[in-house]
XYZ file of C-alpha atoms in Angstrom:
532
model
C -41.160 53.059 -16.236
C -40.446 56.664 -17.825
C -38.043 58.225 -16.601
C -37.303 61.797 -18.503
C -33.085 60.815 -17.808
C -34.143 58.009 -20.762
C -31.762 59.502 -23.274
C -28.496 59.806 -20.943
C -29.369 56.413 -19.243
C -26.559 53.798 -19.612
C -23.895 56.759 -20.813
C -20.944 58.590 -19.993
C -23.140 61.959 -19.349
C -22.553 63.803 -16.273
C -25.826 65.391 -15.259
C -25.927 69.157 -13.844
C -26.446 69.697 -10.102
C -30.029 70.299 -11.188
C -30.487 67.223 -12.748
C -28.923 65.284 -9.821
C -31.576 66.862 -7.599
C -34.428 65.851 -9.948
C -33.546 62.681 -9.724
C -33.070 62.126 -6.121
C -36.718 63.510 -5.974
C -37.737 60.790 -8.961
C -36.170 58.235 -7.035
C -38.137 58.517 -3.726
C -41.345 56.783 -4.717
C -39.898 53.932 -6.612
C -37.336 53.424 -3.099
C -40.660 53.431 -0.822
C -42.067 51.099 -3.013
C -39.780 48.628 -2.864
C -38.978 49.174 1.129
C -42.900 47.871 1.082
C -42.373 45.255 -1.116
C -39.645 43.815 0.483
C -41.527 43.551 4.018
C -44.259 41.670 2.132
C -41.535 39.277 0.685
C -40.166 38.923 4.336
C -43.214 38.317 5.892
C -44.219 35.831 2.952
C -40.727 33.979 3.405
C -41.442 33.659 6.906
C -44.911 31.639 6.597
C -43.305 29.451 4.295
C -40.286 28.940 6.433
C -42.643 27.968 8.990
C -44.911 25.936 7.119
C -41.771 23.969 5.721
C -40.840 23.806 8.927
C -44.448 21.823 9.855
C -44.411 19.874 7.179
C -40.871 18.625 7.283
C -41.559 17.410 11.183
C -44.717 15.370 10.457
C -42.751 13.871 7.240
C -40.234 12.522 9.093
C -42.504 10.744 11.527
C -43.215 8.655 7.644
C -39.519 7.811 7.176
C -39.264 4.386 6.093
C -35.850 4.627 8.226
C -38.152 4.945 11.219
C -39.862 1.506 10.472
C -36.648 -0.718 9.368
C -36.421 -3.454 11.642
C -33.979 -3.848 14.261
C -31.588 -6.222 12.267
C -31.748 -4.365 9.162
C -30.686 -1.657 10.686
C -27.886 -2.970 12.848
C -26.776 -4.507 9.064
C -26.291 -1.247 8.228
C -24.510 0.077 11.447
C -21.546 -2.165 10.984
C -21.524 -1.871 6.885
C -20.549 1.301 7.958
C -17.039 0.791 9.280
C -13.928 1.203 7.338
C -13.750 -1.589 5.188
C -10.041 -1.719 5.540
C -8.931 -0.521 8.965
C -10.072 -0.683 12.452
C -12.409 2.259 13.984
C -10.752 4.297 15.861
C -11.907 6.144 19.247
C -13.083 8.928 17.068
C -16.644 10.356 17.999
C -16.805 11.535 14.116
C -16.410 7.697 12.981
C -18.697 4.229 13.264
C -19.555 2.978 16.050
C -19.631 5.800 18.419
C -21.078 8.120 15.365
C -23.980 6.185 14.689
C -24.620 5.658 18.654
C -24.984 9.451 19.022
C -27.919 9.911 16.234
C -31.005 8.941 18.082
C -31.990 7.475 21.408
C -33.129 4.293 19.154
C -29.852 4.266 16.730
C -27.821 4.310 20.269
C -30.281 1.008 21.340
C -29.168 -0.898 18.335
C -25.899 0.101 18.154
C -25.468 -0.762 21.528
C -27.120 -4.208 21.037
C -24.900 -4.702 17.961
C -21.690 -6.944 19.170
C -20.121 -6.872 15.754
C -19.795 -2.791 15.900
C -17.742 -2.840 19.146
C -15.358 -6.533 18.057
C -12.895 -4.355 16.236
C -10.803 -1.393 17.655
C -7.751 0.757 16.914
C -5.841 1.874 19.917
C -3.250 4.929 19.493
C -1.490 4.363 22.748
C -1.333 7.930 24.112
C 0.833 9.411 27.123
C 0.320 8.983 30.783
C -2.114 11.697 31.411
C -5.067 10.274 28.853
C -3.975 6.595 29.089
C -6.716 5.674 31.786
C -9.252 6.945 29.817
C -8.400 5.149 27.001
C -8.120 1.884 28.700
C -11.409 2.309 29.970
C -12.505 2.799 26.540
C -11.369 0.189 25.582
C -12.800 -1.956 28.552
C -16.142 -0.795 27.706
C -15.892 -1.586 23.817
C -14.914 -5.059 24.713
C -17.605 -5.649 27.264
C -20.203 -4.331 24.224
C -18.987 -6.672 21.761
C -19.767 -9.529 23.453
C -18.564 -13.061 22.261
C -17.842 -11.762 18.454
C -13.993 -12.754 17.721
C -12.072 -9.262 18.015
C -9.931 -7.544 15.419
C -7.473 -5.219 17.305
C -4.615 -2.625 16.020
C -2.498 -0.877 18.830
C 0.408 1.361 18.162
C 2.551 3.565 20.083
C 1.490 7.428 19.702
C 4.118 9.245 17.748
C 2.943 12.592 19.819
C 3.440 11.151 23.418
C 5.768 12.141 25.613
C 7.178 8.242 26.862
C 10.150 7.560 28.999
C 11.492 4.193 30.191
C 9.938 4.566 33.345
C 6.369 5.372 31.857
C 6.531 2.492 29.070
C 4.959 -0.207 31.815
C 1.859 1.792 32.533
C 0.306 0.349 29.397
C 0.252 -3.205 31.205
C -3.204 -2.637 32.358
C -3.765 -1.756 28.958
C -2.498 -4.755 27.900
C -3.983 -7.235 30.562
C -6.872 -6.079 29.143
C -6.261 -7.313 26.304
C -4.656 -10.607 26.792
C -7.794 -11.688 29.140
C -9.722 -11.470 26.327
C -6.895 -13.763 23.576
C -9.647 -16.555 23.176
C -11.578 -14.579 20.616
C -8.317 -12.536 19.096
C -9.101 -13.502 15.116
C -6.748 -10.255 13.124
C -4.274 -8.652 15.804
C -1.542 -6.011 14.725
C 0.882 -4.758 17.602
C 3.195 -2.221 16.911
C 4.795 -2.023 20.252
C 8.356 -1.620 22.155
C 10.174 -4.585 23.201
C 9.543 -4.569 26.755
C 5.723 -4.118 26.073
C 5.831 -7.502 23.772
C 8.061 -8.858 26.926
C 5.098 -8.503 29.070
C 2.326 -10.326 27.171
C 4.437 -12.549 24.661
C 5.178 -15.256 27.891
C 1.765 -15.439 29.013
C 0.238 -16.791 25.242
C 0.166 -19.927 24.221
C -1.357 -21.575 21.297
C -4.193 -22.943 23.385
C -5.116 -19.461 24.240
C -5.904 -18.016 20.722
C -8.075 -20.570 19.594
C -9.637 -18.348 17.205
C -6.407 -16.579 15.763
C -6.689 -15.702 12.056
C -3.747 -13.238 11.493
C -1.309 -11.924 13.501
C 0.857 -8.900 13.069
C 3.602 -8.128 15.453
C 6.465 -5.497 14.975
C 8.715 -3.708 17.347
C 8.133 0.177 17.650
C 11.796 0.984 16.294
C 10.914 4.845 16.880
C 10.257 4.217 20.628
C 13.521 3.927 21.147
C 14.258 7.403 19.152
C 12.175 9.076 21.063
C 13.124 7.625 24.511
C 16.675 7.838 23.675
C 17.500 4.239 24.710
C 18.766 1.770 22.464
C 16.267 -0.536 20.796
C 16.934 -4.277 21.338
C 15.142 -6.603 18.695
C 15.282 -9.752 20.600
C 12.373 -11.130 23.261
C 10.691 -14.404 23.519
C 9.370 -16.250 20.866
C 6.072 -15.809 19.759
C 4.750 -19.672 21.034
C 1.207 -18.311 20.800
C 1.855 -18.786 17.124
C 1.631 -22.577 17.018
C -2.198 -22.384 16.973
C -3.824 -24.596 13.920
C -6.272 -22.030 13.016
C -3.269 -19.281 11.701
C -3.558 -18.141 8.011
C -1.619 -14.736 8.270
C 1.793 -13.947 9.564
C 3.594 -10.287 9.676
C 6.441 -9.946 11.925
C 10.154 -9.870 12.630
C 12.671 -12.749 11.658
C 13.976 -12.022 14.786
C 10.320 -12.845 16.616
C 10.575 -16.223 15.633
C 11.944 -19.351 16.212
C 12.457 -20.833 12.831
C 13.313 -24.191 13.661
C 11.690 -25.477 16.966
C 8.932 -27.683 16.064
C 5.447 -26.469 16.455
C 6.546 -22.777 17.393
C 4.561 -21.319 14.265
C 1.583 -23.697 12.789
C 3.843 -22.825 8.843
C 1.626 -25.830 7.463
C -1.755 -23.677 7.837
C -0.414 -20.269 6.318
C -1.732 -18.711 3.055
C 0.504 -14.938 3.662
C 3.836 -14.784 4.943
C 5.056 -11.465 5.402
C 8.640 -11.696 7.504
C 10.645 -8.241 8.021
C 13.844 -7.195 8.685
C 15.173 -5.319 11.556
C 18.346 -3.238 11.693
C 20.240 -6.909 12.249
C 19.601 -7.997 8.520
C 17.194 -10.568 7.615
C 17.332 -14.737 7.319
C 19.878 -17.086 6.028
C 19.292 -19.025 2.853
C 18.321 -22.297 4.562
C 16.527 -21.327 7.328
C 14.289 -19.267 4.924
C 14.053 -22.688 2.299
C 13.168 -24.737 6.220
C 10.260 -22.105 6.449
C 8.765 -22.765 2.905
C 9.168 -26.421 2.981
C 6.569 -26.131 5.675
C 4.295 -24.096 4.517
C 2.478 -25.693 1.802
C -0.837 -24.169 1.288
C 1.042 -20.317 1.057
C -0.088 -17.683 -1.520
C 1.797 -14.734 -0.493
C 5.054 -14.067 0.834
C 7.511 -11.505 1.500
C 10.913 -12.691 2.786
C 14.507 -11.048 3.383
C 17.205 -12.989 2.562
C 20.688 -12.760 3.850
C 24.168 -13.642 2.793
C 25.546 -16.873 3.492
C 27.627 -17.271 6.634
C 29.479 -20.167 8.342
C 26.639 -20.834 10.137
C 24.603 -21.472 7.089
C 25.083 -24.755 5.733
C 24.972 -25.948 2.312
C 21.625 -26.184 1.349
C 21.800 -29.340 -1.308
C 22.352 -31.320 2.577
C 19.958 -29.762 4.722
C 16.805 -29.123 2.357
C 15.282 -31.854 0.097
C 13.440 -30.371 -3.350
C 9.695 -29.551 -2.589
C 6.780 -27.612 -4.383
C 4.737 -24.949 -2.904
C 1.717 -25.437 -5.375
C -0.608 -22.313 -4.339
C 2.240 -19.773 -4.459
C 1.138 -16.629 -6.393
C 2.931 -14.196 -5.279
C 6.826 -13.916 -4.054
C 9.081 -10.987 -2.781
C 12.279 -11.442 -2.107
C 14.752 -8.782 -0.596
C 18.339 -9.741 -0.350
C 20.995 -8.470 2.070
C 24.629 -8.355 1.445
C 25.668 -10.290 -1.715
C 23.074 -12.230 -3.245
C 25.183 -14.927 -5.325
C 27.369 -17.648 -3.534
C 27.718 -20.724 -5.346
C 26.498 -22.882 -2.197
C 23.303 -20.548 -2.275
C 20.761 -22.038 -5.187
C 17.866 -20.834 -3.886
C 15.487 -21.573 -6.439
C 16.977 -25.271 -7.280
C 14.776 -26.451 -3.698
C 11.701 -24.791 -4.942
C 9.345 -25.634 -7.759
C 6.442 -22.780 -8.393
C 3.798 -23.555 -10.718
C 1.351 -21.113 -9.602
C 3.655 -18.190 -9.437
C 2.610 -15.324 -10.718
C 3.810 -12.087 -9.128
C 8.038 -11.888 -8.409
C 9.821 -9.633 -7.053
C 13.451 -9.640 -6.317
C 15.764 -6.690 -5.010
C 18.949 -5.415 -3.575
C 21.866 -8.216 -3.631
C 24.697 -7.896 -6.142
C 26.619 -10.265 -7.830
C 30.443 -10.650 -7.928
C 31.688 -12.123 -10.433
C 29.748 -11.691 -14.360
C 31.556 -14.044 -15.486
C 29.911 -17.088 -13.518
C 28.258 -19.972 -14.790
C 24.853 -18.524 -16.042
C 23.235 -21.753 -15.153
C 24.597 -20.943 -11.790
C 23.156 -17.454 -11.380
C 19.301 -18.890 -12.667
C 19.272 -21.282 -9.751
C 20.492 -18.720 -7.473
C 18.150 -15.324 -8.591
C 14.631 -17.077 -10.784
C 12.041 -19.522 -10.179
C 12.789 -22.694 -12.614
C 9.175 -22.544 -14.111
C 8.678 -19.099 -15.573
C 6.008 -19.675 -17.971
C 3.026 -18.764 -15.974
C 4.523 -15.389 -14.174
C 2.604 -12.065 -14.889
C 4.530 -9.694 -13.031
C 8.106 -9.606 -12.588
C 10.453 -7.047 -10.770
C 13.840 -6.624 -10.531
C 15.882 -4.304 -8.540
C 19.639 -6.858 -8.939
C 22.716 -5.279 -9.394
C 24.990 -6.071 -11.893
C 22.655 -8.774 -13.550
C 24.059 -10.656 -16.125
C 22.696 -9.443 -19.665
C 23.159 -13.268 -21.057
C 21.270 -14.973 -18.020
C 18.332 -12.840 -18.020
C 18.228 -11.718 -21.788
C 17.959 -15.764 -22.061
C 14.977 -16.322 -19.621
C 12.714 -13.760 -21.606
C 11.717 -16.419 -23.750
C 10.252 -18.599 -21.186
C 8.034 -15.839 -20.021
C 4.972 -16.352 -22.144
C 2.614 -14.979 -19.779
C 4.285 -12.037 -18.607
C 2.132 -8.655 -19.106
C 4.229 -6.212 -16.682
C 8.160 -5.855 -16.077
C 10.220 -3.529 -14.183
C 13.606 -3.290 -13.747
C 15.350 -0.765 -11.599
C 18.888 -1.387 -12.322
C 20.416 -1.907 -15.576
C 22.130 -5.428 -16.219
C 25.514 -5.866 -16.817
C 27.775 -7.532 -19.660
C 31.048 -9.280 -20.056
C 32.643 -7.157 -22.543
C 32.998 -3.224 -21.097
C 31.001 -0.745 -23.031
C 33.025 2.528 -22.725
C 34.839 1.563 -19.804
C 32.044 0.046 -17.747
C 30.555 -3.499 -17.762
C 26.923 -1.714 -17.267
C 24.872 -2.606 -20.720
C 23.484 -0.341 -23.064
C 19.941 -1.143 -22.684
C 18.968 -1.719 -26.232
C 20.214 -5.196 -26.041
C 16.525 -5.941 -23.956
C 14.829 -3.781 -26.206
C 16.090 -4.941 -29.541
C 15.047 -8.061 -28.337
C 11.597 -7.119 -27.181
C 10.868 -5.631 -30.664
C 7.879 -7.366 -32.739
C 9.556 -9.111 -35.592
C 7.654 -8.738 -38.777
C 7.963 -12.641 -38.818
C 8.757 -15.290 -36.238
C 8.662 -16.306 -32.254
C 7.651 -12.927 -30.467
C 9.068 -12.494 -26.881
C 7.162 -11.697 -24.313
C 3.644 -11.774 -26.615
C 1.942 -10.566 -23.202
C 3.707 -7.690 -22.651
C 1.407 -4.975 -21.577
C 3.494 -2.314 -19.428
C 7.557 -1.928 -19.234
C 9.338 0.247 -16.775
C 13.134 0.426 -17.273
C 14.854 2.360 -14.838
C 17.331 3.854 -16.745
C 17.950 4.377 -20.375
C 22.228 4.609 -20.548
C 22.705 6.846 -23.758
C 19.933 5.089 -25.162
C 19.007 5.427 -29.112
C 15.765 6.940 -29.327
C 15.657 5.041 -32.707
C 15.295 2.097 -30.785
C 12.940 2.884 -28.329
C 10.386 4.273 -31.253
C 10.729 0.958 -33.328
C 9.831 -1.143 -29.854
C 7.230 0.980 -29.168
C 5.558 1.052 -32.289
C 6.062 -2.746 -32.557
C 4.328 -3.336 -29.879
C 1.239 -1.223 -30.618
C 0.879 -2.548 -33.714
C -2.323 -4.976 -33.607
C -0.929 -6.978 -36.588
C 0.432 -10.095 -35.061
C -2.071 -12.615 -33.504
C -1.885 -13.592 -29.844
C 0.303 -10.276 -29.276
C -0.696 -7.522 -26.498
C -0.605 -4.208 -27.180
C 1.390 -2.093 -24.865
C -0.233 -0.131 -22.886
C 1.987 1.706 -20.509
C 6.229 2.728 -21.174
C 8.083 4.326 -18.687
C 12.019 4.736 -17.838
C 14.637 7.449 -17.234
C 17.013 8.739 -20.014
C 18.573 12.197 -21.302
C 16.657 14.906 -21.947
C 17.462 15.341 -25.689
C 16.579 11.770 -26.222
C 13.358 12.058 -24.386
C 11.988 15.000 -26.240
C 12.922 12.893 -29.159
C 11.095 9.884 -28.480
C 7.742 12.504 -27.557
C 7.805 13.806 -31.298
C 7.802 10.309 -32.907
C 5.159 8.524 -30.632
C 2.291 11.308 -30.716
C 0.607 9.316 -32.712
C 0.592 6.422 -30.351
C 0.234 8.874 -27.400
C -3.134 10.031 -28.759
C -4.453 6.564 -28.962
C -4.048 5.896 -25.169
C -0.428 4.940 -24.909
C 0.691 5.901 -21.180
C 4.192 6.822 -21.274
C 5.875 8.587 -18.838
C 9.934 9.224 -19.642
C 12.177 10.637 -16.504
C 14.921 12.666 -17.279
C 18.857 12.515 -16.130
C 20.814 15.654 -15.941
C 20.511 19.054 -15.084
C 17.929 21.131 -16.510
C 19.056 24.300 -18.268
C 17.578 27.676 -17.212
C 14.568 29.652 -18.858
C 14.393 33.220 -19.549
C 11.666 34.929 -17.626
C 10.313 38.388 -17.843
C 9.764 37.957 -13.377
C 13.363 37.325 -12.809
C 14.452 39.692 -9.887
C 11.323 40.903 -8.489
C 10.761 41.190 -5.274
């Protein structure tokens, strides 16, 4: 458009108060004009809002969502519940989401047993628990004969006091009538909650139990202010043939009755310990004698006593063939000549360990000794190994290495220990392991699967040493050797920086490492110091 402002358009200029005027007076028409053509656009943009509108109402009478059948449909209902939890009593979440969609959705939801068989329940206080138990009522009359998975806890929000705790009881006789088609249970509950239900089970009344979960609510008692008492009937309910999974307390058990827990049918074994410590040597080797067919387990060990007899007596040598993977936390002082563990056991299909806390008292003790007592006899077809020992003997596990042909991931927490002092202290300088993880140019390689290490702590460690087993092991030059993928550990920050200068290289071809540092940080300059 001309405009006679053309040659100060898109300047600096100031224009005079004459000129201003002009151009509020060349401005009117062109403002008019688009006042119009912005009605038409609005008026346009309305007819094709409303014709969108049309259209978009008779296309979804041609949804093929419309026309899925029935059972295709309530497929996809319960595909989509949280693959690894329980729903909650959330309207925002499956089932009750999906139920408020459509009149026809809510149909075959509600005709769906499988959406209603599995249920979290966050145990609130007084003044919402009815509702919730008649929530729960009506899920469980909706799911009709489907075995049930169920997860209750205590809320951490509710306001409970002794006097309130046996309210949930119609909560929980809810519940038990309904123990013939329990399959996955978890109960996080106080003790006198468990004392109300635990007497009235049997095995006969969980025919259908898969896996059971059962823990005391230690923070009950922190809220309440009444002291929490770990001990209540044992779980007899547990002696049902069709168990496979078992979380709970030592202290919910009785390990040596016959027939109180079916140990011959379990694949995972997960015991915990409460504030009382965990289970003796040969109570724990009793347990795994039994359990033949086991894959996973997680058990606490404690220290010998007087009660605990010598095991060479009470526990004849036996092989848990499916094993894969074994944690083992130890309370107390792990090594006691009387104590050789792993002498009972024979592993073949472990392949995951992991062993922590314990110490050892005396370095100096036979190191066939301390291998019977802390490792698995058959190491050759571990993995994964983790140790978090104190005071390890260097000899006893530098030794073992060897045997660990399959190994592709170690971590150690704690540094091992030696006989001979280094400045002052028996702890080891760790290049001992490392000098003796380093690719030799020629000969037996240890550890040939070694994928990712993870030393906790690097005491004064050369950063000469830590380049050369680095770069051994991502040098592709030795058949039947891993690469390394992944190097972590904690040392001093002048090492560190270092050991980042001479492994660039290997950092830019996808090495992960990740070095911690020890020591106080010194502090930068900066220009925003002070400001308020």
């Amino acid at each position: 458009m001309y405009s006679p402002f053309s040659n100060i358009l898109h300047t600096s200029a100031v224009p005079s108060p004459a000129e201003c005027q002009q151009i509020q007076e060349l401005l009117r028409g062109p403002r008019q004009e688009i006042t119009r053509l912005q009605r038409l656009i609005d008026e346009a943009t309305q007819k094709r809002d409303e014709l969108q509108h049309f259209v978009d109402a008779h296309t979804a009478l041609l949804s093929s969502a419309r026309r899925l059948p029935d059972d295709i449909l309530s497929e996809i209902f319960v595909a989509c519940l949280a693959p690894t939890r329980n729903p909650a009593f959330c309207a925002d979440q499956s089932p009750l989401l999906v139920s408020h969609i459509s009149t026809n959705w809510r149909r075959v939801a509600l005709s769906t047993p499988r959406l209603w068989a599995s249920m979290h329940i966050a145990v609130p206080d007084q003044s919402r628990l009815d509702r919730l138990t008649e929530q729960v009522s009506l899920w469980l009359s909706r799911s009709g004969a489907v075995p049930l998975s169920i997860s209750l806890a205590l809320s951490q929000t509710a306001s409970w006091t002794p006097d309130g705790l046996c309210d949930i009881s119609s909560l929980l006789s809810i519940l038990l009538a309904e123990s013939r088609r329990w399959r996955n249970i978890h109960f996080s509950v106080s003790n006198a909650a468990s004392n109300f239900f635990i007497p009235q089970l049997t095995a006969a009344d969980v025919p259908l139990l898969h896996s059971m979960s059962f823990s005391n609510d230690i923070s009950y008692g922190a809220r309440t202010g009444t002291p929490v008492d770990v001990s209540h009937p044992p779980l007899s309910f547990l002696g049902t043939d069709s168990l496979r999974s078992l979380t709970t307390s030592v202290y919910s058990l009785d390990l040596h009755a016959p027939g109180a827990v079916s140990w011959y049918t379990l694949v995972h074994l997960k015991l915990e310990m409460e504030t009382h410590g965990g289970i003796t040597h040969s109570s724990a080797l009793h347990v795994l004698s039994q359990c033949h067919f086991l894959e996973y387990c997680v058990i606490p060990l404690y220290r010998r006593t007087a009660r605990d007899s010598p095991l060479a007596a009470s526990v004849a040598h036996f092989t848990l063939p499916y094993l894969t993977e074994l944690r083992l936390e130890v309370l107390g002082q792990a090594y006691d000549q009387h104590t050789k563990f792993f002498s009972c056991i024979s592993l073949p299909a472990l392949r995951y360990f992991e062993f922590k806390g314990g110490s050892i008292s005396n370095v100096n003790s036979d190191p066939r000794l301390l291998r019977e007592c802390f490792f698995p006899q058959d190491l050759s077809s571990l993995e994964q190994l983790e140790v978090e020992v104190a005071r390890l003997p260097q000899a006893v596990f530098l030794n073992m290495l060897p045997e660990m042909t399959s190994l592709q991931k170690l971590h150690m927490t704690r540094e091992l220990s030696s006989e001979q002092p280094v400045d002052g202290d028996t702890l080891m300088h760790t290049s001992e392991l490392l000098v003796q993880l380093t690719v030799p140019d020629t000969g037996d390689v240890v550890l040939p699967q070694l994928r990712q290490l993870d030393l906790g702590t690097f005491r004064n460690q050369p950063a000469q040493q830590i380049v050369a087993f680095v770069q051994s092991r991502r040098v592709a030059s030795r058949v039947g050797v891993a690469q390394l993928e992944r190097f972590s550990g904690r040392l001093d920050r002048v090492s560190g920086i270092e050991v980042l200068e001479k492994l660039g290289d290997e950092v830019a071809e996808g090495l992960d490492i990740n070095l911690r540092y020890t020591g106080i940080t010194p502090p930068q300059y900066s220009p925003m110091e002070g400001i308020l």
